[in-house]
JSON list of C-alpha atoms in Angstrom, two decimals:
[
{"chain": "A", "resi": 1, "resn": "MET", "atom": "CA", "xyz": [-18.36, -11.85, 9.47]},
{"chain": "A", "resi": 2, "resn": "GLY", "atom": "CA", "xyz": [-16.61, -11.22, 12.80]},
{"chain": "A", "resi": 3, "resn": "LYS", "atom": "CA", "xyz": [-13.54, -9.55, 11.18]},
{"chain": "A", "resi": 4, "resn": "THR", "atom": "CA", "xyz": [-11.77, -6.37, 12.28]},
{"chain": "A", "resi": 5, "resn": "PHE", "atom": "CA", "xyz": [-11.09, -3.64, 9.72]},
{"chain": "A", "resi": 6, "resn": "VAL", "atom": "CA", "xyz": [-9.08, -0.42, 9.66]},
{"chain": "A", "resi": 7, "resn": "ILE", "atom": "CA", "xyz": [-9.68, 2.20, 6.94]},
{"chain": "A", "resi": 8, "resn": "THR", "atom": "CA", "xyz": [-6.90, 4.43, 5.64]},
{"chain": "A", "resi": 9, "resn": "GLY", "atom": "CA", "xyz": [-6.64, 7.01, 2.91]},
{"chain": "A", "resi": 10, "resn": "THR", "atom": "CA", "xyz": [-9.37, 8.56, 0.84]},
{"chain": "A", "resi": 11, "resn": "LEU", "atom": "CA", "xyz": [-11.74, 6.02, -0.63]},
{"chain": "A", "resi": 12, "resn": "PRO", "atom": "CA", "xyz": [-12.84, 6.48, -4.30]},
{"chain": "A", "resi": 13, "resn": "THR", "atom": "CA", "xyz": [-16.63, 6.60, -3.78]},
{"chain": "A", "resi": 14, "resn": "LEU", "atom": "CA", "xyz": [-17.44, 6.03, -0.13]},
{"chain": "A", "resi": 15, "resn": "LYS", "atom": "CA", "xyz": [-17.06, 8.42, 2.74]},
{"chain": "A", "resi": 16, "resn": "ARG", "atom": "CA", "xyz": [-15.32, 6.85, 5.72]},
{"chain": "A", "resi": 17, "resn": "ASP", "atom": "CA", "xyz": [-18.55, 6.79, 7.76]},
{"chain": "A", "resi": 18, "resn": "GLU", "atom": "CA", "xyz": [-20.34, 4.98, 4.92]},
{"chain": "A", "resi": 19, "resn": "ALA", "atom": "CA", "xyz": [-17.60, 2.38, 4.73]},
{"chain": "A", "resi": 20, "resn": "LYS", "atom": "CA", "xyz": [-17.75, 1.85, 8.52]},
{"chain": "A", "resi": 21, "resn": "LEU", "atom": "CA", "xyz": [-21.48, 1.42, 8.34]},
{"chain": "A", "resi": 22, "resn": "ILE", "atom": "CA", "xyz": [-21.23, -1.15, 5.53]},
{"chain": "A", "resi": 23, "resn": "ILE", "atom": "CA", "xyz": [-18.67, -3.16, 7.50]},
{"chain": "A", "resi": 24, "resn": "MET", "atom": "CA", "xyz": [-20.70, -3.04, 10.73]},
{"chain": "A", "resi": 25, "resn": "GLN", "atom": "CA", "xyz": [-23.92, -4.06, 8.92]},
{"chain": "A", "resi": 26, "resn": "ALA", "atom": "CA", "xyz": [-22.04, -7.08, 7.57]},
{"chain": "A", "resi": 27, "resn": "GLY", "atom": "CA", "xyz": [-21.02, -8.01, 11.12]},
{"chain": "A", "resi": 28, "resn": "GLY", "atom": "CA", "xyz": [-17.50, -6.59, 11.14]},
{"chain": "A", "resi": 29, "resn": "LYS", "atom": "CA", "xyz": [-15.81, -4.25, 13.49]},
{"chain": "A", "resi": 30, "resn": "VAL", "atom": "CA", "xyz": [-13.91, -1.03, 12.59]},
{"chain": "A", "resi": 31, "resn": "THR", "atom": "CA", "xyz": [-11.06, 0.26, 14.63]},
{"chain": "A", "resi": 32, "resn": "ASN", "atom": "CA", "xyz": [-8.77, 3.29, 14.14]},
{"chain": "A", "resi": 33, "resn": "SER", "atom": "CA", "xyz": [-5.37, 1.70, 14.61]},
{"chain": "A", "resi": 34, "resn": "ILE", "atom": "CA", "xyz": [-3.50, -1.29, 13.19]},
{"chain": "A", "resi": 35, "resn": "SER", "atom": "CA", "xyz": [-2.71, -4.12, 15.57]},
{"chain": "A", "resi": 36, "resn": "ALA", "atom": "CA", "xyz": [-2.10, -7.85, 15.39]},
{"chain": "A", "resi": 37, "resn": "LYS", "atom": "CA", "xyz": [-5.87, -8.23, 15.90]},
{"chain": "A", "resi": 38, "resn": "THR", "atom": "CA", "xyz": [-6.66, -6.39, 12.64]},
{"chain": "A", "resi": 39, "resn": "ASP", "atom": "CA", "xyz": [-7.84, -8.70, 9.87]},
{"chain": "A", "resi": 40, "resn": "TYR", "atom": "CA", "xyz": [-8.01, -6.26, 6.90]},
{"chain": "A", "resi": 41, "resn": "LEU", "atom": "CA", "xyz": [-6.82, -2.78, 5.98]},
{"chain": "A", "resi": 42, "resn": "VAL", "atom": "CA", "xyz": [-9.11, -0.97, 3.55]},
{"chain": "A", "resi": 43, "resn": "VAL", "atom": "CA", "xyz": [-6.85, 1.25, 1.50]},
{"chain": "A", "resi": 44, "resn": "GLY", "atom": "CA", "xyz": [-7.72, 4.40, -0.34]},
{"chain": "A", "resi": 45, "resn": "ALA", "atom": "CA", "xyz": [-5.60, 7.16, -1.93]},
{"chain": "A", "resi": 46, "resn": "GLU", "atom": "CA", "xyz": [-2.66, 8.47, 0.13]},
{"chain": "A", "resi": 47, "resn": "PRO", "atom": "CA", "xyz": [-2.83, 5.77, 2.81]},
{"chain": "A", "resi": 48, "resn": "GLY", "atom": "CA", "xyz": [0.14, 6.88, 4.98]},
{"chain": "A", "resi": 49, "resn": "SER", "atom": "CA", "xyz": [1.76, 4.97, 7.82]},
{"chain": "A", "resi": 50, "resn": "LYS", "atom": "CA", "xyz": [-1.04, 2.53, 8.51]},
{"chain": "A", "resi": 51, "resn": "LEU", "atom": "CA", "xyz": [-0.28, 0.76, 5.23]},
{"chain": "A", "resi": 52, "resn": "VAL", "atom": "CA", "xyz": [3.37, 0.32, 6.20]},
{"chain": "A", "resi": 53, "resn": "LYS", "atom": "CA", "xyz": [2.47, -1.05, 9.62]},
{"chain": "A", "resi": 54, "resn": "ALA", "atom": "CA", "xyz": [-0.20, -3.44, 8.14]},
{"chain": "A", "resi": 55, "resn": "GLU", "atom": "CA", "xyz": [2.35, -4.78, 5.64]},
{"chain": "A", "resi": 56, "resn": "SER", "atom": "CA", "xyz": [4.90, -5.32, 8.42]},
{"chain": "A", "resi": 57, "resn": "LEU", "atom": "CA", "xyz": [2.30, -7.37, 10.33]},
{"chain": "A", "resi": 58, "resn": "GLY", "atom": "CA", "xyz": [1.14, -9.37, 7.28]},
{"chain": "A", "resi": 59, "resn": "ILE", "atom": "CA", "xyz": [-2.32, -7.84, 7.31]},
{"chain": "A", "resi": 60, "resn": "LYS", "atom": "CA", "xyz": [-4.25, -8.16, 4.03]},
{"chain": "A", "resi": 61, "resn": "SER", "atom": "CA", "xyz": [-5.05, -4.90, 2.24]},
{"chain": "A", "resi": 62, "resn": "LEU", "atom": "CA", "xyz": [-8.28, -4.44, 0.41]},
{"chain": "A", "resi": 63, "resn": "SER", "atom": "CA", "xyz": [-9.43, -1.80, -2.11]},
{"chain": "A", "resi": 64, "resn": "GLU", "atom": "CA", "xyz": [-12.89, -0.24, -1.77]},
{"chain": "A", "resi": 65, "resn": "SER", "atom": "CA", "xyz": [-14.18, -2.52, -4.56]},
{"chain": "A", "resi": 66, "resn": "GLU", "atom": "CA", "xyz": [-12.74, -5.64, -2.85]},
{"chain": "A", "resi": 67, "resn": "LEU", "atom": "CA", "xyz": [-14.43, -4.57, 0.42]},
{"chain": "A", "resi": 68, "resn": "LEU", "atom": "CA", "xyz": [-17.79, -4.14, -1.32]},
{"chain": "A", "resi": 69, "resn": "ALA", "atom": "CA", "xyz": [-17.43, -7.54, -3.03]},
{"chain": "A", "resi": 70, "resn": "MET", "atom": "CA", "xyz": [-16.62, -9.16, 0.29]},
{"chain": "A", "resi": 71, "resn": "VAL", "atom": "CA", "xyz": [-19.67, -7.78, 2.06]},
{"chain": "A", "resi": 72, "resn": "GLY", "atom": "CA", "xyz": [-21.94, -8.39, -0.95]},
{"chain": "A", "resi": 73, "resn": "ASN", "atom": "CA", "xyz": [-22.62, -4.75, -2.01]}
]
């Protein structure tokens, strides 16, 4: 996959560590802060400032279900 993800907010069914593991097993990388190198922001409930920053940089936001579909789970 080779993409960089940031997770923000509370995901509906996955714990943050589970989401990170799924991304890493699919060949992605998870970081804690948004930057121009971020490919996707995985957004849960109450996302906070990371969503605003991602939108300002034009970074695509994904829901938990979109993330799971992307990695084939």
